[in-house]
PDB file of C-alpha atoms in Angstrom:
ATOM      1  CA  UNK A  74     -14.067 -10.651 -56.045  1.00 75.00           C
ATOM      2  CA  UNK A  75     -12.361 -13.964 -55.317  1.00 86.00           C
ATOM      3  CA  UNK A  76     -10.282 -12.519 -52.475  1.00 90.00           C
ATOM      4  CA  UNK A  77     -13.287 -10.722 -50.989  1.00 92.00           C
ATOM      5  CA  UNK A  78     -15.441 -13.864 -51.030  1.00 92.00           C
ATOM      6  CA  UNK A  79     -12.622 -15.973 -49.618  1.00 92.00           C
ATOM      7  CA  UNK A  80     -12.039 -13.415 -46.820  1.00 93.00           C
ATOM      8  CA  UNK A  81     -15.753 -13.420 -46.022  1.00 92.00           C
ATOM      9  CA  UNK A  82     -15.857 -17.236 -45.801  1.00 92.00           C
ATOM     10  CA  UNK A  83     -12.644 -17.426 -43.766  1.00 92.00           C
ATOM     11  CA  UNK A  84     -13.862 -14.590 -41.491  1.00 93.00           C
ATOM     12  CA  UNK A  85     -10.675 -12.558 -41.869  1.00 92.00           C
ATOM     13  CA  UNK A  86      -9.341  -9.602 -43.864  1.00 93.00           C
ATOM     14  CA  UNK A  87      -8.359  -9.768 -47.546  1.00 93.00           C
ATOM     15  CA  UNK A  88      -4.670  -9.351 -46.610  1.00 93.00           C
ATOM     16  CA  UNK A  89      -4.800 -12.650 -44.701  1.00 94.00           C
ATOM     17  CA  UNK A  90      -6.062 -14.709 -47.685  1.00 92.00           C
ATOM     18  CA  UNK A  91      -3.591 -16.811 -49.696  1.00 92.00           C
ATOM     19  CA  UNK A  92      -4.717 -18.049 -53.113  1.00 91.00           C
ATOM     20  CA  UNK A  93      -2.730 -20.955 -54.595  1.00 89.00           C
ATOM     21  CA  UNK A  94      -0.961 -19.570 -57.731  1.00 90.00           C
ATOM     22  CA  UNK A  95      -0.903 -23.062 -59.325  1.00 90.00           C
ATOM     23  CA  UNK A  96      -4.693 -23.384 -59.186  1.00 86.00           C
ATOM     24  CA  UNK A  97      -5.376 -19.905 -60.519  1.00 89.00           C
ATOM     25  CA  UNK A  98      -7.865 -21.078 -63.188  1.00 89.00           C
ATOM     26  CA  UNK A  99      -9.973 -23.053 -60.741  1.00 89.00           C
ATOM     27  CA  UNK A 100     -10.022 -20.107 -58.351  1.00 89.00           C
ATOM     28  CA  UNK A 101     -11.057 -17.762 -61.181  1.00 90.00           C
ATOM     29  CA  UNK A 102     -14.035 -19.962 -61.938  1.00 89.00           C
ATOM     30  CA  UNK A 103     -15.178 -19.985 -58.328  1.00 87.00           C
ATOM     31  CA  UNK A 104     -17.837 -17.321 -57.891  1.00 86.00           C
ATOM     32  CA  UNK A 105     -19.849 -18.400 -54.858  1.00 90.00           C
ATOM     33  CA  UNK A 106     -19.265 -19.026 -51.189  1.00 92.00           C
ATOM     34  CA  UNK A 107     -20.048 -22.693 -51.670  1.00 93.00           C
ATOM     35  CA  UNK A 108     -17.265 -22.998 -54.272  1.00 91.00           C
ATOM     36  CA  UNK A 109     -14.843 -21.270 -51.920  1.00 92.00           C
ATOM     37  CA  UNK A 110     -15.718 -23.599 -49.049  1.00 94.00           C
ATOM     38  CA  UNK A 111     -14.732 -26.492 -51.320  1.00 92.00           C
ATOM     39  CA  UNK A 112     -11.477 -24.759 -52.370  1.00 91.00           C
ATOM     40  CA  UNK A 113     -10.647 -24.109 -48.689  1.00 92.00           C
ATOM     41  CA  UNK A 114     -11.271 -27.773 -47.896  1.00 93.00           C
ATOM     42  CA  UNK A 115      -8.974 -28.803 -50.750  1.00 91.00           C
ATOM     43  CA  UNK A 116      -6.286 -26.422 -49.459  1.00 91.00           C
ATOM     44  CA  UNK A 117      -6.137 -24.118 -52.507  1.00 91.00           C
ATOM     45  CA  UNK A 118      -7.228 -21.142 -50.413  1.00 91.00           C
ATOM     46  CA  UNK A 119      -5.597 -20.696 -46.991  1.00 92.00           C
ATOM     47  CA  UNK A 120      -5.782 -18.150 -44.224  1.00 94.00           C
ATOM     48  CA  UNK A 121      -2.271 -16.805 -43.609  1.00 95.00           C
ATOM     49  CA  UNK A 122      -0.961 -17.087 -40.016  1.00 95.00           C
ATOM     50  CA  UNK A 123      -0.731 -13.984 -37.847  1.00 93.00           C
ATOM     51  CA  UNK A 124       2.557 -12.145 -37.880  1.00 93.00           C
ATOM     52  CA  UNK A 125       4.544 -12.614 -34.688  1.00 94.00           C
ATOM     53  CA  UNK A 126       5.192  -9.472 -32.678  1.00 95.00           C
ATOM     54  CA  UNK A 127       7.782 -10.512 -30.129  1.00 96.00           C
ATOM     55  CA  UNK A 128       7.998  -8.864 -26.709  1.00 96.00           C
ATOM     56  CA  UNK A 129      11.344 -10.500 -25.883  1.00 97.00           C
ATOM     57  CA  UNK A 130      13.346  -7.293 -26.354  1.00 97.00           C
ATOM     58  CA  UNK A 131      10.807  -5.294 -24.350  1.00 97.00           C
ATOM     59  CA  UNK A 132      10.880  -7.799 -21.495  1.00 97.00           C
ATOM     60  CA  UNK A 133      14.677  -7.781 -21.478  1.00 97.00           C
ATOM     61  CA  UNK A 134      14.661  -3.981 -21.289  1.00 97.00           C
ATOM     62  CA  UNK A 135      12.103  -3.954 -18.476  1.00 97.00           C
ATOM     63  CA  UNK A 136      14.159  -6.467 -16.466  1.00 97.00           C
ATOM     64  CA  UNK A 137      17.176  -4.192 -16.818  1.00 97.00           C
ATOM     65  CA  UNK A 138      15.061  -1.209 -15.772  1.00 96.00           C
ATOM     66  CA  UNK A 139      13.921  -3.051 -12.666  1.00 96.00           C
ATOM     67  CA  UNK A 140      17.574  -3.439 -11.762  1.00 96.00           C
ATOM     68  CA  UNK A 141      17.925   0.324 -12.175  1.00 94.00           C
ATOM     69  CA  UNK A 142      19.574   0.537 -15.600  1.00 96.00           C
ATOM     70  CA  UNK A 143      18.568   3.125 -18.235  1.00 95.00           C
ATOM     71  CA  UNK A 144      17.194   5.536 -15.613  1.00 94.00           C
ATOM     72  CA  UNK A 145      19.934   8.193 -15.482  1.00 95.00           C
ATOM     73  CA  UNK A 146      19.392  11.906 -15.992  1.00 95.00           C
ATOM     74  CA  UNK A 147      19.649  11.504 -19.758  1.00 95.00           C
ATOM     75  CA  UNK A 148      16.653   9.165 -19.879  1.00 95.00           C
ATOM     76  CA  UNK A 149      14.310  11.366 -17.824  1.00 95.00           C
ATOM     77  CA  UNK A 150      11.805  13.537 -19.641  1.00 96.00           C
ATOM     78  CA  UNK A 151       9.473  14.689 -16.845  1.00 96.00           C
ATOM     79  CA  UNK A 152      10.327  16.608 -13.675  1.00 96.00           C
ATOM     80  CA  UNK A 153      10.805  14.654 -10.475  1.00 95.00           C
ATOM     81  CA  UNK A 154       7.329  15.708  -9.372  1.00 97.00           C
ATOM     82  CA  UNK A 155       5.795  14.511 -12.639  1.00 97.00           C
ATOM     83  CA  UNK A 156       7.570  11.145 -12.500  1.00 96.00           C
ATOM     84  CA  UNK A 157       6.615  10.368  -8.900  1.00 96.00           C
ATOM     85  CA  UNK A 158       4.432  13.045  -7.250  1.00 97.00           C
ATOM     86  CA  UNK A 159       5.226  13.951  -3.667  1.00 96.00           C
ATOM     87  CA  UNK A 160       1.474  13.882  -3.013  1.00 97.00           C
ATOM     88  CA  UNK A 161       1.395  10.154  -3.746  1.00 97.00           C
ATOM     89  CA  UNK A 162       4.336   9.610  -1.383  1.00 97.00           C
ATOM     90  CA  UNK A 163       2.483  11.624   1.275  1.00 97.00           C
ATOM     91  CA  UNK A 164      -0.780   9.695   0.762  1.00 97.00           C
ATOM     92  CA  UNK A 165       1.004   6.363   1.035  1.00 97.00           C
ATOM     93  CA  UNK A 166       2.751   7.433   4.237  1.00 96.00           C
ATOM     94  CA  UNK A 167      -0.447   8.774   5.789  1.00 96.00           C
ATOM     95  CA  UNK A 168      -2.310   5.564   4.985  1.00 97.00           C
ATOM     96  CA  UNK A 169       0.441   3.370   6.425  1.00 96.00           C
ATOM     97  CA  UNK A 170       0.721   5.370   9.662  1.00 96.00           C
ATOM     98  CA  UNK A 171      -3.034   5.760  10.148  1.00 97.00           C
ATOM     99  CA  UNK A 172      -3.530   2.043   9.541  1.00 96.00           C
ATOM    100  CA  UNK A 173      -0.939   1.311  12.227  1.00 96.00           C
ATOM    101  CA  UNK A 174      -2.649   3.664  14.681  1.00 96.00           C
ATOM    102  CA  UNK A 175      -6.040   2.036  14.051  1.00 97.00           C
ATOM    103  CA  UNK A 176      -4.547  -1.422  14.518  1.00 96.00           C
ATOM    104  CA  UNK A 177      -2.940  -0.410  17.807  1.00 95.00           C
ATOM    105  CA  UNK A 178      -6.142   1.216  19.048  1.00 96.00           C
ATOM    106  CA  UNK A 179      -8.270  -1.837  18.231  1.00 96.00           C
ATOM    107  CA  UNK A 180      -5.805  -4.209  19.914  1.00 95.00           C
ATOM    108  CA  UNK A 181      -5.808  -1.895  23.000  1.00 93.00           C
ATOM    109  CA  UNK A 182      -2.105  -1.142  22.738  1.00 91.00           C
ATOM    110  CA  UNK A 183      -3.003   2.552  22.893  1.00 91.00           C
ATOM    111  CA  UNK A 184      -6.085   4.243  24.351  1.00 92.00           C
ATOM    112  CA  UNK A 185      -8.283   6.633  22.397  1.00 93.00           C
ATOM    113  CA  UNK A 186      -6.653   9.747  23.893  1.00 93.00           C
ATOM    114  CA  UNK A 187      -3.147   8.745  22.861  1.00 93.00           C
ATOM    115  CA  UNK A 188      -4.571   7.655  19.479  1.00 96.00           C
ATOM    116  CA  UNK A 189      -6.015  11.116  18.928  1.00 96.00           C
ATOM    117  CA  UNK A 190      -2.841  13.009  19.853  1.00 95.00           C
ATOM    118  CA  UNK A 191      -0.737  10.695  17.673  1.00 96.00           C
ATOM    119  CA  UNK A 192      -3.234  10.979  14.781  1.00 97.00           C
ATOM    120  CA  UNK A 193      -2.827  14.745  14.797  1.00 97.00           C
ATOM    121  CA  UNK A 194       0.970  14.451  15.056  1.00 96.00           C
ATOM    122  CA  UNK A 195       0.985  12.085  12.066  1.00 96.00           C
ATOM    123  CA  UNK A 196      -1.045  14.631  10.117  1.00 96.00           C
ATOM    124  CA  UNK A 197       1.415  17.320  11.186  1.00 97.00           C
ATOM    125  CA  UNK A 198       4.301  15.409   9.583  1.00 95.00           C
ATOM    126  CA  UNK A 199       6.131  14.434  12.775  1.00 94.00           C
ATOM    127  CA  UNK A 200       6.894  10.840  11.838  1.00 95.00           C
ATOM    128  CA  UNK A 201       8.743  10.075   8.630  1.00 94.00           C
ATOM    129  CA  UNK A 202       7.961   6.357   8.662  1.00 94.00           C
ATOM    130  CA  UNK A 203       6.380   3.469  10.543  1.00 95.00           C
ATOM    131  CA  UNK A 204       9.470   2.623  12.568  1.00 96.00           C
ATOM    132  CA  UNK A 205       9.768   6.135  13.992  1.00 96.00           C
ATOM    133  CA  UNK A 206       6.074   6.136  14.929  1.00 96.00           C
ATOM    134  CA  UNK A 207       6.365   2.755  16.665  1.00 95.00           C
ATOM    135  CA  UNK A 208       9.402   3.921  18.651  1.00 96.00           C
ATOM    136  CA  UNK A 209       7.506   7.043  19.671  1.00 94.00           C
ATOM    137  CA  UNK A 210       4.513   4.959  20.797  1.00 95.00           C
ATOM    138  CA  UNK A 211       6.759   2.741  22.955  1.00 94.00           C
ATOM    139  CA  UNK A 212       8.380   5.802  24.518  1.00 95.00           C
ATOM    140  CA  UNK A 213       5.019   7.436  25.134  1.00 92.00           C
ATOM    141  CA  UNK A 214       3.599   4.292  26.752  1.00 92.00           C
ATOM    142  CA  UNK A 215       6.659   3.993  29.008  1.00 94.00           C
ATOM    143  CA  UNK A 216       6.193   7.657  29.949  1.00 93.00           C
ATOM    144  CA  UNK A 217       2.523   7.066  30.825  1.00 91.00           C
ATOM    145  CA  UNK A 218       3.404   4.034  32.946  1.00 92.00           C
ATOM    146  CA  UNK A 219       6.102   6.057  34.724  1.00 94.00           C
ATOM    147  CA  UNK A 220       3.678   8.913  35.380  1.00 93.00           C
ATOM    148  CA  UNK A 221       1.121   6.482  36.837  1.00 93.00           C
ATOM    149  CA  UNK A 222       3.791   4.884  39.027  1.00 93.00           C
ATOM    150  CA  UNK A 223       4.930   8.293  40.307  1.00 94.00           C
ATOM    151  CA  UNK A 224       1.320   9.273  40.970  1.00 93.00           C
ATOM    152  CA  UNK A 225       0.746   6.069  42.924  1.00 93.00           C
ATOM    153  CA  UNK A 226       3.944   6.594  44.917  1.00 93.00           C
ATOM    154  CA  UNK A 227       2.942  10.203  45.616  1.00 91.00           C
ATOM    155  CA  UNK A 228      -0.502   9.160  46.863  1.00 92.00           C
ATOM    156  CA  UNK A 229       1.063   6.459  49.045  1.00 91.00           C
ATOM    157  CA  UNK A 230       3.560   8.960  50.482  1.00 92.00           C
ATOM    158  CA  UNK A 231       0.810  11.497  51.143  1.00 93.00           C
ATOM    159  CA  UNK A 232      -1.302   8.855  52.877  1.00 91.00           C
ATOM    160  CA  UNK A 233       1.673   7.851  55.005  1.00 93.00           C
ATOM    161  CA  UNK A 234       2.419  11.448  55.985  1.00 93.00           C
ATOM    162  CA  UNK A 235      -1.261  12.043  56.802  1.00 92.00           C
ATOM    163  CA  UNK A 236      -1.325   8.905  58.996  1.00 92.00           C
ATOM    164  CA  UNK A 237       1.880  10.016  60.754  1.00 93.00           C
ATOM    165  CA  UNK A 238       0.364  13.429  61.376  1.00 93.00           C
ATOM    166  CA  UNK A 239      -2.770  11.865  62.791  1.00 92.00           C
ATOM    167  CA  UNK A 240      -0.740   9.640  65.110  1.00 92.00           C
ATOM    168  CA  UNK A 241       1.320  12.627  66.245  1.00 92.00           C
ATOM    169  CA  UNK A 242      -1.850  14.650  66.842  1.00 91.00           C
ATOM    170  CA  UNK A 243      -3.340  11.742  68.820  1.00 91.00           C
ATOM    171  CA  UNK A 244      -0.154  11.465  70.899  1.00 91.00           C
ATOM    172  CA  UNK A 245      -0.204  15.201  71.538  1.00 90.00           C
ATOM    173  CA  UNK A 246      -3.845  14.978  72.627  1.00 88.00           C
ATOM    174  CA  UNK A 247      -2.899  12.116  75.039  1.00 88.00           C
ATOM    175  CA  UNK A 248      -0.116  14.241  76.517  1.00 88.00           C
ATOM    176  CA  UNK A 249      -2.487  17.167  76.956  1.00 86.00           C
ATOM    177  CA  UNK A 250      -5.035  14.956  78.714  1.00 85.00           C
ATOM    178  CA  UNK A 251      -2.372  13.568  81.049  1.00 84.00           C
ATOM    179  CA  UNK A 252      -1.136  17.049  81.892  1.00 83.00           C
ATOM    180  CA  UNK A 253      -4.666  18.245  82.508  1.00 81.00           C
ATOM    181  CA  UNK A 254      -5.366  15.123  84.590  1.00 78.00           C
ATOM    182  CA  UNK A 255      -2.255  15.667  86.758  1.00 74.00           C
ATOM    183  CA  UNK A 256      -2.921  19.338  87.340  1.00 65.00           C
ATOM    184  CA  UNK A 257      -6.532  18.673  88.390  1.00 56.00           C
TER     185      UNK A 257
END
């Protein structure tokens, strides 16, 4: 009874209550909460401190694990797939690459057509990481610029040839007129 009352007053379990063995008679006479409050104030009944449950060893072990210790074949219980699923690796890679593509599209580094072709290539597992994708984008952009330059040069050449032809045709027409004029 005494321990139960004391626990109730102290708001803890019975295992946490310490009753002073020297004051055993006084504690035996106490039979109300009020009496126990007085005994607690006098220090004859105390709440025991919580046991310490140290995490020092755990932390030490985790630090070692972060450095790569204790992770050999003998310590592994699950399969490679169970320990780190390839799906998670895939999802992370997809998210990284798609984020990069979106960023490039919004900052106008690539147009929507190139974005779409690259998006599909990313989905088709063509780029193993961000660096490879970035290199590919630079190459592709250089290729597009080169194609535009060639197209421009081609148009310029065609225009020049057409102008030359026109001049030649005009000259030929002049010659014809002169010949006709002389013969008449």
